[in-house]
Amino acid sequence: MKALGPILAVVAAIITLWYAAAVPMNIQEVLTQAERGGAVVDPEGAMTRRDVSRFALVLRNTEHLSESWSMERARLPAPHQVVKELWVSTWDEEVNGRRGIVKSGSLSNRSLIYHGSITLGATIIGFLIGSGLGILLAVGIVHSKTMDMSVMPWAIVSQTIPIVALAPMIIVVLYSIGVEGLLPKAVISAYLSFFPVVVGMVKGLRSPDAMQTDLLRTYGASKPQALWKLRLPASVPYLFASLKIGIAASLVGAIVGELPVQRGGLGARMLGGSYYGQTEQLWAALFFAAALAAILVWLIGWIERRTLRRMGVTP
Amino acid sequence: MTQAPVISAAHLDLTFQTNDGPVHALRDVSLDIAKGEFVSFIGPSGCGKTTFLRCIAGLEEPTGGTLTVNGMTPDQARRSRAYGYVFQAAGLYPWRTIGGNVRLPLEIMRFSKEEQAERVKRTLELVDLAGFEKKFPWQLSGGMQQRASIARALAFDADILLMDEPFGALDEIVRDHLNEELLKLWDRTGKTIGFVTHSIPEAVYLSTKIVVMSPRPGRITDVIESTLPRERPLDIRDSAEFIAIAHRVRDGLRAGHIDD
């Protein structure tokens, strides 16, 4: 494990930077609280301090900084506060909480596991729809010049629209025809994840060289035979590269789809935390989502390795 | 021989339209190949030897003249699976075993499962790869991969075998060995072989007929009927007869070059 040292160094650097940043970020609230507790702060009065730069405040009040990393509703909570919140809102809530799975038999609606599972459901369904659609579109694009020219530009345009602007419209439109709940979020997920799959699969399906396609011509192979025996197997490595991007995009889509609805999910948790100044909750939800994405991408990588080994492509 | 030729080309022309103007890949190429012949096409790059082979295979469309394969147009011949084609690179599918690769044309041509298994076994034995059926291409050397690709071309028992510089990428020792094997295979199967090469010894050693071609425009400058016996040990290459034929081939190639 020669790589372990550098990896730990990077992690340590990030954590150090985070702790350091928390001091100027929280200085206003720290000083206000200290002043309320009877300490003498320079300058006096929260209103006056508002016009003084954060760094100047830090330098002029070094003796009052002890609270910087333990503020409630800190502007930037310290890493250990976020870790604690992660623990409290996952294990602690489910195992010890009144509404947790141990005592009530169902996941607590205050736990990230509950919200994460809601997001995960929408992510998986959106990913399946998106990648399925992407593969079908790619097959069409490779086989038909007309589809290549008519679908590809729209697929590209679709990705230039900011999803946060589009997501509420999708939800409203689907709601008006009676579709709500999981499906609108899955649609947004699919919308984000089909594109990398289309691009990767088109490239993969076109990856066999002229010699390979000539060989099939000498056998008088039909187009479906060429697709099944040559193009699809040849595209597998490309497909997996796209699926990794696609599943991460799916998760983002599901989270964005939860923002305007506020009926559970990591997106709802994040927006709730942001509304009510529950920054620890916000950050914990963020990290939970990141971990979920990492697991999903790793899972695709694992399936990829197994598939390629089974195909015999790699030792 | 009174038999009709298996491959017959008469005044064949092929002109590619490129941005730099037309390129005459083939001009006025006439040639008859009888059943069971081993015909080599030799010439510098750009002389149209590969293009001619691709025309026979129906992979290129001539722009003039007539060409028949087994009395059909090349396209009909291709559809009736008249020939097996071996490319310069083995081009085995990395996701299929050696057996799976040889099975590929059989699957496409919808042979029965039993027949597929039987033919894979037989053709792998023919190219000395028995026992390698379950191996994947990356587990085999370049020479063995090329032998597997020959087995793939033989698997469906076409009468004609077209080979486009099949041993061009291999080192000389492997190449000598495969040349010897190929002659034995030809002897055993009685196939008609069209073989593109740029090696004079290879052409002389293998062929019953050597077609010398030259570029710009691609055309035939000489057709040499080999006087060597059918039985050819590798050391025949030191015989006076062999050297005389090689000399004539070299002269033909040089004559083509002076035209430039």
Tab-separated table of C-alpha atoms in Angstrom, chain B residues 13-241:
chain	number	residue	atom	x	y	z
B	13	ASP	CA	-11.548	-1.746	-64.337
B	14	LEU	CA	-11.954	-0.082	-60.974
B	15	THR	CA	-11.660	3.659	-60.504
B	16	PHE	CA	-12.048	5.284	-57.087
B	17	GLN	CA	-13.296	8.873	-57.088
B	18	THR	CA	-11.287	10.827	-54.532
B	19	ASN	CA	-10.914	14.506	-53.739
B	20	ASP	CA	-7.633	14.513	-55.670
B	21	GLY	CA	-9.365	13.140	-58.767
B	22	PRO	CA	-9.905	9.595	-59.971
B	23	VAL	CA	-7.537	6.827	-58.866
B	24	HIS	CA	-7.198	3.883	-61.218
B	25	ALA	CA	-6.940	0.999	-58.781
B	26	LEU	CA	-7.369	-1.601	-61.518
B	27	ARG	CA	-7.135	-1.274	-65.283
B	28	ASP	CA	-7.876	-3.926	-67.863
B	29	VAL	CA	-7.234	-6.875	-65.563
B	30	SER	CA	-7.946	-10.218	-67.226
B	31	LEU	CA	-7.272	-13.497	-65.478
B	32	ASP	CA	-8.679	-17.008	-65.265
B	33	ILE	CA	-8.200	-19.170	-62.197
B	34	ALA	CA	-8.946	-22.886	-62.533
B	35	LYS	CA	-10.235	-25.133	-59.792
B	36	GLY	CA	-7.594	-26.245	-57.340
B	37	GLU	CA	-5.034	-23.646	-58.352
B	38	PHE	CA	-2.933	-21.727	-55.842
B	39	VAL	CA	-2.608	-18.232	-57.248
B	40	SER	CA	-0.443	-15.545	-55.671
B	41	PHE	CA	-0.784	-11.858	-56.381
B	42	ILE	CA	2.443	-9.983	-55.896
B	43	GLY	CA	3.388	-6.366	-56.434
B	44	PRO	CA	4.300	-3.145	-54.645
B	45	SER	CA	1.689	-1.410	-52.513
B	46	GLY	CA	-0.918	0.393	-54.562
B	47	CYS	CA	-0.761	-2.129	-57.405
B	48	GLY	CA	-4.326	-3.238	-56.767
B	49	LYS	CA	-3.621	-6.787	-55.597
B	50	THR	CA	-5.764	-6.442	-52.477
B	51	THR	CA	-8.386	-4.514	-54.433
B	52	PHE	CA	-8.574	-7.333	-56.980
B	53	LEU	CA	-9.033	-9.871	-54.193
B	54	ARG	CA	-11.760	-7.697	-52.654
B	55	CYS	CA	-13.479	-7.514	-56.054
B	56	ILE	CA	-13.502	-11.322	-56.216
B	57	ALA	CA	-14.994	-11.332	-52.713
B	58	GLY	CA	-17.668	-8.838	-53.700
B	59	LEU	CA	-16.388	-6.311	-51.176
B	60	GLU	CA	-15.571	-3.821	-53.939
B	61	GLU	CA	-17.625	-3.094	-57.035
B	62	PRO	CA	-15.628	-3.001	-60.319
B	63	THR	CA	-16.469	-0.015	-62.525
B	64	GLY	CA	-15.924	-1.916	-65.776
B	65	GLY	CA	-15.339	-5.334	-67.278
B	66	THR	CA	-16.757	-8.652	-66.155
B	67	LEU	CA	-15.939	-10.860	-63.206
B	68	THR	CA	-17.494	-14.202	-62.364
B	69	VAL	CA	-16.950	-16.477	-59.380
B	70	ASN	CA	-18.279	-20.008	-59.761
B	71	GLY	CA	-20.160	-18.653	-62.802
B	72	MET	CA	-21.994	-16.078	-60.640
B	73	THR	CA	-21.438	-12.394	-59.980
B	74	PRO	CA	-19.118	-11.823	-57.001
B	75	ASP	CA	-22.062	-10.514	-54.985
B	76	GLN	CA	-24.117	-13.646	-55.634
B	77	ALA	CA	-21.052	-15.753	-54.863
B	78	ARG	CA	-20.627	-13.882	-51.575
B	79	ARG	CA	-24.254	-14.518	-50.658
B	80	SER	CA	-23.935	-18.201	-51.546
B	81	ARG	CA	-20.851	-18.363	-49.301
B	82	ALA	CA	-18.545	-19.434	-52.091
B	83	TYR	CA	-15.347	-18.405	-50.356
B	84	GLY	CA	-13.603	-17.986	-47.026
B	85	TYR	CA	-11.622	-14.782	-46.542
B	86	VAL	CA	-8.535	-14.393	-44.371
B	87	PHE	CA	-7.450	-10.861	-43.525
B	88	GLN	CA	-4.004	-9.525	-42.720
B	89	ALA	CA	-4.826	-9.388	-39.024
B	90	ALA	CA	-6.396	-12.410	-37.383
B	91	GLY	CA	-9.240	-10.198	-36.113
B	92	LEU	CA	-10.542	-12.793	-33.675
B	93	TYR	CA	-13.292	-11.589	-31.349
B	94	PRO	CA	-11.641	-11.164	-27.944
B	95	TRP	CA	-14.876	-12.122	-26.165
B	96	ARG	CA	-15.130	-15.483	-27.916
B	97	THR	CA	-12.970	-18.541	-27.342
B	98	ILE	CA	-10.994	-19.937	-30.261
B	99	GLY	CA	-13.771	-22.471	-30.769
B	100	GLY	CA	-16.337	-19.682	-30.506
B	101	ASN	CA	-14.518	-17.671	-33.152
B	102	VAL	CA	-14.427	-20.605	-35.562
B	103	ARG	CA	-18.112	-21.147	-34.814
B	104	LEU	CA	-19.009	-17.547	-35.718
B	105	PRO	CA	-19.601	-18.092	-39.471
B	106	LEU	CA	-21.413	-21.361	-38.699
B	107	GLU	CA	-23.794	-19.563	-36.325
B	108	ILE	CA	-24.439	-16.861	-38.888
B	109	MET	CA	-25.077	-19.461	-41.579
B	110	ARG	CA	-27.382	-21.313	-39.179
B	111	PHE	CA	-25.723	-24.694	-39.100
B	112	SER	CA	-27.205	-27.088	-36.533
B	113	LYS	CA	-25.599	-27.224	-33.096
B	114	GLU	CA	-24.156	-30.717	-33.650
B	115	GLU	CA	-22.820	-29.770	-37.056
B	116	GLN	CA	-21.229	-26.622	-35.560
B	117	ALA	CA	-19.430	-28.606	-32.880
B	118	GLU	CA	-18.298	-31.225	-35.364
B	119	ARG	CA	-16.972	-28.652	-37.838
B	120	VAL	CA	-15.195	-26.587	-35.197
B	121	LYS	CA	-13.414	-29.696	-34.003
B	122	ARG	CA	-12.479	-30.784	-37.519
B	123	THR	CA	-11.187	-27.414	-38.746
B	124	LEU	CA	-9.199	-26.782	-35.586
B	125	GLU	CA	-7.506	-30.139	-36.130
B	126	LEU	CA	-6.836	-29.124	-39.721
B	127	VAL	CA	-4.833	-26.070	-38.595
B	128	ASP	CA	-3.176	-27.935	-35.726
B	129	LEU	CA	-5.085	-26.163	-32.962
B	130	ALA	CA	-6.858	-29.161	-31.474
B	131	GLY	CA	-7.047	-28.665	-27.722
B	132	PHE	CA	-7.142	-24.869	-27.951
B	133	GLU	CA	-10.895	-24.677	-28.443
B	134	LYS	CA	-11.608	-23.267	-24.981
B	135	LYS	CA	-8.719	-20.787	-24.948
B	136	PHE	CA	-9.268	-17.091	-25.492
B	137	PRO	CA	-7.383	-15.233	-28.260
B	138	TRP	CA	-5.142	-13.337	-25.819
B	139	GLN	CA	-3.798	-16.685	-24.614
B	140	LEU	CA	-2.440	-17.546	-28.092
B	141	SER	CA	0.622	-16.329	-30.022
B	142	GLY	CA	0.206	-14.243	-33.181
B	143	GLY	CA	0.894	-17.241	-35.431
B	144	MET	CA	-1.662	-19.391	-33.613
B	145	GLN	CA	-4.237	-16.601	-33.822
B	146	GLN	CA	-3.712	-16.401	-37.574
B	147	ARG	CA	-4.137	-20.166	-37.814
B	148	ALA	CA	-7.393	-19.856	-35.898
B	149	SER	CA	-8.540	-17.225	-38.379
B	150	ILE	CA	-7.724	-19.636	-41.238
B	151	ALA	CA	-9.785	-22.283	-39.454
B	152	ARG	CA	-12.615	-19.754	-39.239
B	153	ALA	CA	-12.422	-19.239	-43.022
B	154	LEU	CA	-12.370	-23.006	-43.646
B	155	ALA	CA	-15.139	-23.934	-41.219
B	156	PHE	CA	-18.029	-23.664	-43.672
B	157	ASP	CA	-16.237	-25.573	-46.433
B	158	ALA	CA	-16.198	-22.995	-49.189
B	159	ASP	CA	-14.302	-24.138	-52.278
B	160	ILE	CA	-12.365	-20.920	-52.558
B	161	LEU	CA	-10.002	-19.460	-49.974
B	162	LEU	CA	-9.020	-15.804	-50.404
B	163	MET	CA	-6.081	-14.657	-48.301
B	164	ASP	CA	-4.953	-11.048	-48.046
B	165	GLU	CA	-1.342	-11.007	-46.802
B	166	PRO	CA	-2.302	-13.394	-44.010
B	167	PHE	CA	1.245	-13.815	-42.741
B	168	GLY	CA	2.460	-10.265	-43.388
B	169	ALA	CA	2.565	-9.340	-39.708
B	170	LEU	CA	4.364	-12.471	-38.529
B	171	ASP	CA	8.076	-13.093	-38.109
B	172	GLU	CA	9.908	-15.125	-40.714
B	173	ILE	CA	10.274	-18.399	-38.821
B	174	VAL	CA	6.572	-18.539	-37.988
B	175	ARG	CA	5.816	-17.509	-41.525
B	176	ASP	CA	7.909	-20.355	-43.037
B	177	HIS	CA	6.152	-22.807	-40.802
B	178	LEU	CA	2.699	-21.524	-41.691
B	179	ASN	CA	3.567	-21.539	-45.406
B	180	GLU	CA	4.452	-25.203	-45.155
B	181	GLU	CA	1.239	-25.896	-43.241
B	182	LEU	CA	-0.806	-23.971	-45.775
B	183	LEU	CA	0.582	-26.040	-48.652
B	184	LYS	CA	-0.318	-29.258	-46.833
B	185	LEU	CA	-3.772	-27.914	-46.141
B	186	TRP	CA	-4.229	-26.952	-49.782
B	187	ASP	CA	-3.056	-30.398	-50.841
B	188	ARG	CA	-5.456	-32.133	-48.493
B	189	THR	CA	-8.519	-30.002	-49.212
B	190	GLY	CA	-8.050	-29.281	-52.909
B	191	LYS	CA	-9.310	-25.724	-52.495
B	192	THR	CA	-8.735	-22.919	-54.931
B	193	ILE	CA	-6.603	-20.306	-53.195
B	194	GLY	CA	-6.068	-16.635	-54.029
B	195	PHE	CA	-3.167	-15.309	-51.979
B	196	VAL	CA	-1.948	-11.709	-51.789
B	197	THR	CA	1.640	-11.176	-50.691
B	198	HIS	CA	4.556	-8.823	-51.127
B	199	SER	CA	7.167	-11.497	-50.479
B	200	ILE	CA	8.775	-13.056	-53.565
B	201	PRO	CA	9.944	-16.290	-51.842
B	202	GLU	CA	6.509	-16.758	-50.302
B	203	ALA	CA	4.795	-16.332	-53.664
B	204	VAL	CA	7.157	-18.687	-55.479
B	205	TYR	CA	7.118	-21.286	-52.734
B	206	LEU	CA	3.338	-21.484	-52.482
B	207	SER	CA	1.919	-20.919	-55.920
B	208	THR	CA	1.040	-22.815	-59.014
B	209	LYS	CA	0.501	-19.467	-60.678
B	210	ILE	CA	2.125	-16.139	-59.820
B	211	VAL	CA	0.431	-12.937	-60.916
B	212	VAL	CA	2.805	-9.973	-60.973
B	213	MET	CA	1.104	-6.573	-60.721
B	214	SER	CA	2.262	-2.986	-60.897
B	215	PRO	CA	0.736	0.300	-59.734
B	216	ARG	CA	-0.650	3.492	-61.263
B	217	PRO	CA	-2.806	2.155	-62.765
B	218	GLY	CA	-3.047	-1.233	-61.044
B	219	ARG	CA	-2.566	-3.860	-63.750
B	220	ILE	CA	-1.138	-7.323	-64.413
B	221	THR	CA	2.346	-7.244	-65.935
B	222	ASP	CA	3.167	-10.940	-65.907
B	223	VAL	CA	1.535	-14.293	-65.177
B	224	ILE	CA	3.992	-17.043	-64.344
B	225	GLU	CA	2.974	-20.703	-64.334
B	226	SER	CA	5.152	-22.405	-61.767
B	227	THR	CA	7.070	-25.472	-62.882
B	228	LEU	CA	7.791	-26.590	-59.296
B	229	PRO	CA	6.331	-29.961	-58.244
B	230	ARG	CA	3.260	-30.077	-56.006
B	231	GLU	CA	5.292	-31.639	-53.237
B	232	ARG	CA	7.470	-28.831	-51.874
B	233	PRO	CA	9.781	-29.196	-48.913
B	234	LEU	CA	11.086	-25.901	-47.510
B	235	ASP	CA	14.573	-26.489	-48.973
B	236	ILE	CA	13.161	-26.401	-52.485
B	237	ARG	CA	13.837	-22.694	-52.107
B	238	ASP	CA	17.520	-23.383	-52.708
B	239	SER	CA	16.932	-25.204	-56.002
B	240	ALA	CA	17.931	-23.641	-59.316
B	241	GLU	CA	14.364	-23.891	-60.570
